Amino acid sequence: MRDWLETAPGAYALNWMQGQADAAVADVFGYHAMQIGLPALQGLRSNRMPAQWLAALSAGELRAATGVGRPPALLCDSTALPVEAASIDLLVLPLTLDLSLDPHQTLREVERVLVPEGKVLILGLNPASLWGLRQQRAHLYRRMGIGQLFLPAEGDFIAYWRLRDWLRLLGFEVESSAFGCYRPALRTAHWLQRYAWLDKLGARSWPIFGAAYAVMAVKRVRGMQLLGPVWKKKRALGKKGVPAVNRAHSEVQGKGH
């Protein structure tokens, strides 16, 4: 995946996903945030949570994750995170599910470690796109001993609607979705740039067929209600007033009896 991200289409997709991550996590509040995999994308750089980590999924990612200004990194497996249940406020998964050997278990781990109302940002490559069609055709040609894959060979790219079904089954609610990268499956930066106008046209005309997508989902816990702060009522400046009684009127009433 790292080699592919250094190609022209890989850099194009990475740049779009970076912009989506920066916008999506900027206003997510809490204390603990974690990115799982793909240190080439800095998914938490615009977020202001004080405790941030990057979960590297290989020794190569761990080396790439170290550097000035980056969150602390730990080497782990996305299907068994070394994190307590209900302890993370925000998770960022850049192509994590696409590259996982068991994406279902990875999502179950996401549900386990997120706090109620915690958020997860999932960035993926869309098989229902021009890039996905070229990848499928390349797989067919490779069986015949010819051709070259356009996308990374290790990826099992998950369709957007399939991902939504998985999230719903785990109790997540999709808060927002975005698609991007509408340029054709071309390998050179020169030709990709010549089709830059398709990004605006595709977003208007065939939005769900972008080569990349970003999904923000919220963990809902059934039967749970979050309460806001209880503010104390201000004390009155004085005691409650007592109605005054007219003394003369009282004496007249007394004589009448």
Short mmCIF file of C-alpha atoms in Angstrom, two decimals:
data_model
loop_
_atom_site.label_atom_id
_atom_site.label_comp_id
_atom_site.label_asym_id
_atom_site.label_seq_id
_atom_site.Cartn_x
_atom_site.Cartn_y
_atom_site.Cartn_z
CA MET A 1 0.00 0.00 0.00
CA ARG A 2 2.84 2.42 0.78
CA ASP A 3 4.29 1.91 -2.71
CA TRP A 4 0.91 2.50 -4.32
CA LEU A 5 0.39 5.73 -2.35
CA GLU A 6 3.58 7.06 -3.96
CA THR A 7 2.10 6.64 -7.46
CA ALA A 8 0.11 9.43 -9.11
CA PRO A 9 -3.36 7.90 -8.46
CA GLY A 10 -2.34 6.91 -4.94
CA ALA A 11 -1.18 10.44 -4.10
CA TYR A 12 -4.40 11.83 -5.61
CA ALA A 13 -6.55 9.56 -3.44
CA LEU A 14 -4.43 10.20 -0.34
CA ASN A 15 -4.75 13.96 -0.79
CA TRP A 16 -8.55 13.71 -1.02
CA MET A 17 -8.78 11.46 2.05
CA GLN A 18 -6.49 13.79 4.02
CA GLY A 19 -8.79 16.71 3.29
CA GLN A 20 -11.82 14.71 4.37
CA ALA A 21 -10.16 13.65 7.61
CA ASP A 22 -9.06 17.19 8.45
CA ALA A 23 -12.60 18.51 8.02
CA ALA A 24 -14.39 15.60 9.71
CA VAL A 25 -12.42 15.38 12.98
CA ALA A 26 -11.77 19.07 13.60
CA ASP A 27 -14.88 19.54 15.75
CA VAL A 28 -15.04 16.11 17.41
CA PHE A 29 -14.49 16.58 21.14
CA GLY A 30 -13.40 14.20 23.86
CA TYR A 31 -10.18 13.04 25.49
CA HIS A 32 -8.86 9.95 23.67
CA ALA A 33 -8.44 9.59 19.89
CA MET A 34 -6.74 6.86 17.87
CA GLN A 35 -5.88 6.22 14.22
CA ILE A 36 -5.56 2.59 13.13
CA GLY A 37 -3.05 2.01 10.35
CA LEU A 38 -1.74 3.97 7.34
CA PRO A 39 0.57 6.56 8.97
CA ALA A 40 0.99 8.24 5.55
CA LEU A 41 -2.36 9.84 6.31
CA GLN A 42 -2.34 12.06 9.41
CA GLY A 43 -5.95 11.57 10.36
CA LEU A 44 -5.81 13.34 13.74
CA ARG A 45 -3.73 16.39 12.94
CA SER A 46 -6.71 18.80 12.97
CA ASN A 47 -8.27 17.28 16.09
CA ARG A 48 -7.71 18.88 19.50
CA MET A 49 -8.07 15.93 21.86
CA PRO A 50 -5.17 15.88 24.35
CA ALA A 51 -4.49 12.12 24.16
CA GLN A 52 -3.84 10.75 20.66
CA TRP A 53 -2.26 7.52 19.42
CA LEU A 54 -1.53 5.75 16.17
CA ALA A 55 -1.96 1.98 16.05
CA ALA A 56 0.61 0.67 13.57
CA LEU A 57 -0.32 -2.63 11.96
CA SER A 58 3.19 -3.66 10.88
CA ALA A 59 6.81 -2.97 11.73
CA GLY A 60 7.10 -0.84 8.59
CA GLU A 61 4.16 1.30 9.66
CA LEU A 62 5.64 1.66 13.12
CA ARG A 63 8.88 3.03 11.66
CA ALA A 64 6.96 5.36 9.36
CA ALA A 65 4.82 6.61 12.24
CA THR A 66 7.72 7.91 14.34
CA GLY A 67 8.63 11.55 13.92
CA VAL A 68 8.35 15.02 15.35
CA GLY A 69 4.78 16.22 15.75
CA ARG A 70 3.24 12.76 15.35
CA PRO A 71 1.20 11.03 18.07
CA PRO A 72 2.79 8.12 19.95
CA ALA A 73 2.60 4.84 18.02
CA LEU A 74 2.12 1.26 19.16
CA LEU A 75 2.32 -1.99 17.19
CA CYS A 76 -0.86 -4.05 17.38
CA ASP A 77 -3.51 -5.98 15.48
CA SER A 78 -6.66 -4.19 14.32
CA THR A 79 -8.75 -7.24 15.32
CA ALA A 80 -7.47 -7.18 18.93
CA LEU A 81 -6.71 -3.66 20.09
CA PRO A 82 -4.83 -3.34 23.41
CA VAL A 83 -7.38 -0.83 24.66
CA GLU A 84 -10.01 -1.02 27.39
CA ALA A 85 -13.66 -1.26 26.39
CA ALA A 86 -15.52 2.06 26.05
CA SER A 87 -12.38 4.18 26.40
CA ILE A 88 -11.89 5.91 23.01
CA ASP A 89 -13.85 8.96 21.87
CA LEU A 90 -12.73 9.01 18.23
CA LEU A 91 -11.28 6.42 15.84
CA VAL A 92 -9.94 7.04 12.33
CA LEU A 93 -9.69 4.06 9.95
CA PRO A 94 -7.87 5.04 6.73
CA LEU A 95 -8.20 2.01 4.39
CA THR A 96 -8.00 -0.12 7.53
CA LEU A 97 -11.01 -2.28 6.70
CA ASP A 98 -9.92 -2.64 3.06
CA LEU A 99 -6.57 -4.06 4.15
CA SER A 100 -7.75 -6.11 7.13
CA LEU A 101 -7.78 -9.90 6.89
CA ASP A 102 -10.94 -9.87 9.00
CA PRO A 103 -12.80 -6.56 8.53
CA HIS A 104 -15.83 -7.82 10.48
CA GLN A 105 -13.73 -8.43 13.59
CA THR A 106 -11.98 -5.09 13.14
CA LEU A 107 -15.36 -3.35 13.18
CA ARG A 108 -16.38 -5.32 16.26
CA GLU A 109 -13.22 -4.06 17.98
CA VAL A 110 -14.13 -0.53 16.95
CA GLU A 111 -17.54 -0.95 18.58
CA ARG A 112 -15.97 -2.43 21.72
CA VAL A 113 -13.43 0.33 22.39
CA LEU A 114 -15.58 3.34 21.50
CA VAL A 115 -17.45 5.14 24.26
CA PRO A 116 -21.23 5.54 23.85
CA GLU A 117 -21.79 8.32 21.29
CA GLY A 118 -18.14 7.91 20.21
CA LYS A 119 -17.35 8.45 16.53
CA VAL A 120 -15.46 6.52 13.86
CA LEU A 121 -14.28 7.93 10.53
CA ILE A 122 -13.85 5.24 7.86
CA LEU A 123 -11.96 6.04 4.66
CA GLY A 124 -12.07 3.49 1.86
CA LEU A 125 -11.71 2.85 -1.87
CA ASN A 126 -14.97 2.27 -3.70
CA PRO A 127 -15.21 -0.89 -5.88
CA ALA A 128 -18.29 0.63 -7.59
CA SER A 129 -16.21 3.19 -9.49
CA LEU A 130 -14.06 3.52 -12.60
CA TRP A 131 -11.07 2.49 -10.52
CA GLY A 132 -12.90 -0.52 -9.15
CA LEU A 133 -13.98 -1.62 -12.63
CA ARG A 134 -10.42 -1.40 -13.88
CA GLN A 135 -9.25 -3.48 -10.91
CA GLN A 136 -11.84 -6.17 -11.65
CA ARG A 137 -10.79 -6.27 -15.30
CA ALA A 138 -7.14 -6.51 -14.28
CA HIS A 139 -7.92 -9.49 -12.03
CA LEU A 140 -9.54 -11.21 -15.02
CA TYR A 141 -6.53 -10.54 -17.23
CA ARG A 142 -4.14 -11.79 -14.55
CA ARG A 143 -5.88 -15.16 -14.60
CA MET A 144 -4.91 -15.30 -18.25
CA GLY A 145 -1.35 -14.35 -17.38
CA ILE A 146 -1.47 -10.78 -18.66
CA GLY A 147 -2.23 -7.36 -17.28
CA GLN A 148 -1.36 -5.41 -14.14
CA LEU A 149 -3.50 -4.44 -11.17
CA PHE A 150 -4.39 -0.77 -10.83
CA LEU A 151 -5.08 -0.84 -7.07
CA PRO A 152 -3.00 -2.63 -4.40
CA ALA A 153 -3.21 -6.40 -4.69
CA GLU A 154 -3.58 -6.90 -0.91
CA GLY A 155 -6.77 -4.85 -0.71
CA ASP A 156 -10.28 -6.31 -0.50
CA PHE A 157 -12.22 -3.13 -1.11
CA ILE A 158 -15.60 -2.84 0.59
CA ALA A 159 -18.62 -1.35 -1.16
CA TYR A 160 -20.25 1.65 0.49
CA TRP A 161 -23.70 0.07 0.97
CA ARG A 162 -22.15 -3.09 2.33
CA LEU A 163 -20.25 -1.03 4.89
CA ARG A 164 -23.44 0.75 5.95
CA ASP A 165 -25.12 -2.62 6.56
CA TRP A 166 -22.23 -3.75 8.75
CA LEU A 167 -22.35 -0.55 10.76
CA ARG A 168 -26.09 -0.78 11.29
CA LEU A 169 -25.83 -4.35 12.55
CA LEU A 170 -23.31 -3.21 15.18
CA GLY A 171 -25.52 -0.37 16.38
CA PHE A 172 -23.83 2.50 14.57
CA GLU A 173 -25.65 5.40 12.96
CA VAL A 174 -24.10 6.94 9.84
CA GLU A 175 -23.81 10.66 10.50
CA SER A 176 -22.33 11.76 7.15
CA SER A 177 -20.90 10.36 3.92
CA ALA A 178 -18.77 11.84 1.15
CA PHE A 179 -17.37 10.58 -2.16
CA GLY A 180 -14.48 11.87 -4.23
CA CYS A 181 -11.80 11.08 -6.86
CA TYR A 182 -13.89 10.97 -10.05
CA ARG A 183 -11.00 11.08 -12.49
CA PRO A 184 -10.44 8.01 -14.71
CA ALA A 185 -8.13 5.17 -13.70
CA LEU A 186 -4.97 6.66 -15.19
CA ARG A 187 -1.43 6.08 -13.99
CA THR A 188 0.34 9.36 -14.79
CA ALA A 189 0.01 12.68 -12.99
CA HIS A 190 -0.15 14.49 -16.34
CA TRP A 191 -3.27 12.66 -17.53
CA LEU A 192 -4.92 12.73 -14.12
CA GLN A 193 -4.50 16.50 -14.05
CA ARG A 194 -6.06 16.85 -17.51
CA TYR A 195 -9.25 15.27 -16.14
CA ALA A 196 -9.39 17.39 -12.99
CA TRP A 197 -12.66 18.95 -14.21
CA LEU A 198 -14.39 15.59 -13.64
CA ASP A 199 -14.15 16.03 -9.87
CA LYS A 200 -16.80 18.77 -9.87
CA LEU A 201 -18.91 17.13 -12.57
CA GLY A 202 -18.85 13.73 -10.88
CA ALA A 203 -19.83 15.16 -7.50
CA ARG A 204 -22.96 16.62 -9.13
CA SER A 205 -23.84 13.95 -11.67
CA TRP A 206 -22.83 10.54 -10.23
CA PRO A 207 -21.86 11.22 -6.60
CA ILE A 208 -21.84 7.65 -5.25
CA PHE A 209 -19.42 6.41 -7.93
CA GLY A 210 -16.33 8.24 -6.69
CA ALA A 211 -13.20 6.13 -6.33
CA ALA A 212 -12.90 6.99 -2.62
CA TYR A 213 -15.37 7.56 0.19
CA ALA A 214 -15.45 8.83 3.76
CA VAL A 215 -18.06 7.71 6.31
CA MET A 216 -18.53 9.19 9.78
CA ALA A 217 -20.57 6.98 12.11
CA VAL A 218 -21.69 7.31 15.74
CA LYS A 219 -21.94 4.48 18.25
CA ARG A 220 -25.47 4.40 19.64
CA VAL A 221 -26.33 2.54 22.83
CA ARG A 222 -29.99 1.57 23.02
CA GLY A 223 -31.77 2.65 26.19
CA MET A 224 -29.04 5.07 27.20
CA GLN A 225 -29.67 8.79 27.57
CA LEU A 226 -26.81 11.27 27.92
CA LEU A 227 -27.51 14.02 30.42
CA GLY A 228 -26.15 17.51 30.14
CA PRO A 229 -24.69 19.51 33.04
CA VAL A 230 -27.06 20.32 35.87
CA TRP A 231 -26.70 23.98 36.72
CA LYS A 232 -27.51 25.13 40.26
CA LYS A 233 -30.21 27.72 40.52
CA LYS A 234 -29.08 31.09 41.77
CA ARG A 235 -30.08 31.86 45.32
CA ALA A 236 -32.61 34.62 45.84
CA LEU A 237 -31.20 37.89 47.18
CA GLY A 238 -33.63 37.90 50.09
CA LYS A 239 -36.24 35.79 51.82
CA LYS A 240 -39.64 35.43 50.27
CA GLY A 241 -41.84 38.40 51.25
CA VAL A 242 -44.76 38.07 53.74
CA PRO A 243 -48.05 39.87 52.91
CA ALA A 244 -48.53 42.97 55.09
CA VAL A 245 -51.73 43.24 57.18
CA ASN A 246 -53.52 46.59 57.75
CA ARG A 247 -53.61 46.98 61.58
CA ALA A 248 -56.56 49.39 61.65
CA HIS A 249 -58.60 47.10 59.44
CA SER A 250 -57.83 44.20 61.78
CA GLU A 251 -58.98 46.14 64.89
CA VAL A 252 -62.31 47.06 63.23
CA GLN A 253 -62.92 43.44 62.36
CA GLY A 254 -62.13 42.48 65.98
CA LYS A 255 -64.70 44.94 67.43
CA GLY A 256 -67.33 43.69 65.08
CA HIS A 257 -66.99 40.21 66.57
#
